[in-house]
């Protein structure tokens, strides 16, 4: 249903029963949306009520209410939090690449695996136009 500021961060919520969400969050304004069609036609009003309510408490408080009820939600991590997270580390999603000029940087890798193998490359993206002349010669352009 969106990403919302909490007292100490952000919370992502997926679309689900607005009434059930209101019960889980103890947010009375959501109780009136018993007709699913209204979840779409009055989305902005619902989102405003959620935003006003969710900013009152920390993310962990809301997760503790939603996760046991199997309501899809997630803590929205900052980049440093994501890099430090065990699940992200287990995926080995970062790699070191080098540019043609020797500059190196840490970046994310392709998320696709083929037969379980990671797709990585030590070579960074080319500078705009870096290979234009070479390609023109190769294809006689």
Short mmCIF file of C-alpha atoms in Angstrom, two decimals:
data_model
loop_
_atom_site.label_atom_id
_atom_site.label_comp_id
_atom_site.label_asym_id
_atom_site.label_seq_id
_atom_site.Cartn_x
_atom_site.Cartn_y
_atom_site.Cartn_z
CA UNK A 1 0.00 0.00 0.00
CA UNK A 2 3.07 2.18 0.10
CA UNK A 3 6.08 3.29 2.09
CA UNK A 4 5.43 5.27 5.25
CA UNK A 5 7.55 7.22 7.71
CA UNK A 6 7.59 5.82 11.23
CA UNK A 7 8.98 7.41 14.39
CA UNK A 8 12.46 6.11 13.55
CA UNK A 9 12.52 5.06 9.90
CA UNK A 10 10.22 3.73 7.20
CA UNK A 11 7.79 0.84 6.76
CA UNK A 12 6.72 -0.74 3.47
CA UNK A 13 3.20 -2.18 3.28
CA UNK A 14 1.74 -4.33 0.53
CA UNK A 15 -1.85 -4.12 -0.61
CA UNK A 16 -4.17 -6.20 1.53
CA UNK A 17 -7.38 -5.83 3.47
CA UNK A 18 -7.55 -2.24 4.68
CA UNK A 19 -9.96 -3.24 7.45
CA UNK A 20 -7.57 -5.97 8.66
CA UNK A 21 -4.67 -3.54 8.47
CA UNK A 22 -6.63 -1.05 10.58
CA UNK A 23 -7.31 -3.74 13.18
CA UNK A 24 -3.67 -4.80 13.34
CA UNK A 25 -2.43 -1.22 13.61
CA UNK A 26 -5.23 -0.13 15.95
CA UNK A 27 -6.09 2.60 13.44
CA UNK A 28 -9.88 3.21 13.77
CA UNK A 29 -10.24 5.41 10.64
CA UNK A 30 -9.52 2.37 8.45
CA UNK A 31 -12.45 0.38 9.88
CA UNK A 32 -14.96 2.16 7.64
CA UNK A 33 -13.41 0.80 4.42
CA UNK A 34 -15.33 -2.48 4.36
CA UNK A 35 -15.91 -2.38 0.59
CA UNK A 36 -12.73 -3.36 -1.29
CA UNK A 37 -13.61 -1.03 -4.19
CA UNK A 38 -13.14 1.92 -1.83
CA UNK A 39 -9.54 0.82 -1.18
CA UNK A 40 -8.85 2.03 -4.71
CA UNK A 41 -11.25 4.95 -5.11
CA UNK A 42 -10.29 6.46 -1.73
CA UNK A 43 -6.66 5.41 -1.77
CA UNK A 44 -5.28 8.88 -1.06
CA UNK A 45 -7.47 9.30 2.03
CA UNK A 46 -6.48 5.85 3.31
CA UNK A 47 -2.80 6.56 2.69
CA UNK A 48 -3.06 9.88 4.54
CA UNK A 49 -4.66 8.15 7.55
CA UNK A 50 -1.91 5.53 7.53
CA UNK A 51 0.82 8.16 7.26
CA UNK A 52 -0.58 10.11 10.19
CA UNK A 53 -0.90 6.95 12.31
CA UNK A 54 2.37 5.17 11.49
CA UNK A 55 4.63 8.12 12.30
CA UNK A 56 3.64 7.84 15.97
CA UNK A 57 5.68 4.70 16.75
CA UNK A 58 8.95 3.06 15.67
CA UNK A 59 9.17 0.61 12.79
CA UNK A 60 9.91 -2.36 15.09
CA UNK A 61 6.63 -1.74 16.93
CA UNK A 62 4.62 -1.96 13.71
CA UNK A 63 6.54 -5.00 12.45
CA UNK A 64 5.82 -6.78 15.74
CA UNK A 65 2.10 -6.29 15.13
CA UNK A 66 1.99 -7.06 11.40
CA UNK A 67 4.46 -9.92 10.90
CA UNK A 68 2.83 -12.42 13.32
CA UNK A 69 -0.47 -11.79 11.50
CA UNK A 70 1.23 -12.58 8.18
CA UNK A 71 0.46 -9.13 6.81
CA UNK A 72 3.13 -8.34 4.23
CA UNK A 73 5.36 -5.57 5.47
CA UNK A 74 9.05 -4.75 5.65
CA UNK A 75 11.47 -2.42 7.30
CA UNK A 76 12.86 -0.03 4.68
CA UNK A 77 16.61 -0.08 5.13
CA UNK A 78 19.09 2.67 4.46
CA UNK A 79 22.01 1.80 2.18
CA UNK A 80 24.41 1.28 5.15
CA UNK A 81 21.80 -0.89 6.92
CA UNK A 82 21.29 -2.96 3.78
CA UNK A 83 25.03 -3.51 3.29
CA UNK A 84 25.35 -4.64 6.93
CA UNK A 85 22.34 -7.00 6.79
CA UNK A 86 23.17 -10.72 6.99
CA UNK A 87 20.71 -11.64 4.23
CA UNK A 88 22.24 -9.11 1.84
CA UNK A 89 25.73 -10.35 2.69
CA UNK A 90 24.66 -13.96 2.01
CA UNK A 91 23.54 -12.97 -1.49
CA UNK A 92 27.01 -11.58 -2.30
CA UNK A 93 25.41 -8.76 -4.29
CA UNK A 94 28.40 -6.44 -4.41
CA UNK A 95 31.54 -6.69 -6.48
CA UNK A 96 34.66 -4.65 -7.20
CA UNK A 97 35.06 -3.40 -10.77
CA UNK A 98 37.81 -1.45 -12.50
CA UNK A 99 37.47 1.18 -15.19
CA UNK A 100 39.78 1.43 -18.20
CA UNK A 101 41.59 4.33 -16.50
CA UNK A 102 42.39 2.11 -13.50
CA UNK A 103 39.80 3.62 -11.17
CA UNK A 104 38.02 1.00 -9.09
CA UNK A 105 34.73 0.98 -7.29
CA UNK A 106 32.42 -1.27 -5.34
CA UNK A 107 29.05 -1.76 -7.03
CA UNK A 108 26.14 -4.14 -7.17
CA UNK A 109 26.38 -7.15 -9.44
CA UNK A 110 23.80 -8.64 -11.78
CA UNK A 111 21.18 -10.43 -9.63
CA UNK A 112 20.76 -13.28 -12.14
CA UNK A 113 22.37 -16.67 -11.52
CA UNK A 114 22.82 -19.31 -14.21
CA UNK A 115 23.00 -22.89 -12.93
CA UNK A 116 23.68 -21.40 -9.51
CA UNK A 117 26.68 -19.40 -10.72
CA UNK A 118 26.93 -15.67 -10.05
CA UNK A 119 27.27 -13.35 -13.02
CA UNK A 120 30.10 -10.95 -12.26
CA UNK A 121 32.62 -8.98 -14.25
CA UNK A 122 35.76 -7.24 -13.03
CA UNK A 123 35.30 -4.64 -15.78
CA UNK A 124 33.25 -1.54 -15.06
CA UNK A 125 30.83 0.12 -17.44
CA UNK A 126 32.53 2.03 -20.24
CA UNK A 127 32.70 5.78 -20.38
CA UNK A 128 30.20 7.22 -22.88
CA UNK A 129 31.78 6.88 -26.31
CA UNK A 130 34.76 4.88 -25.01
CA UNK A 131 34.41 2.17 -27.67
CA UNK A 132 32.77 4.16 -30.47
CA UNK A 133 35.83 4.33 -32.73
CA UNK A 134 36.67 0.65 -32.20
CA UNK A 135 33.11 -0.42 -33.09
CA UNK A 136 33.02 1.89 -36.12
CA UNK A 137 36.24 0.33 -37.44
CA UNK A 138 35.08 -3.23 -36.74
CA UNK A 139 31.83 -2.75 -38.65
CA UNK A 140 33.29 -0.38 -41.23
CA UNK A 141 30.88 2.39 -40.29
#
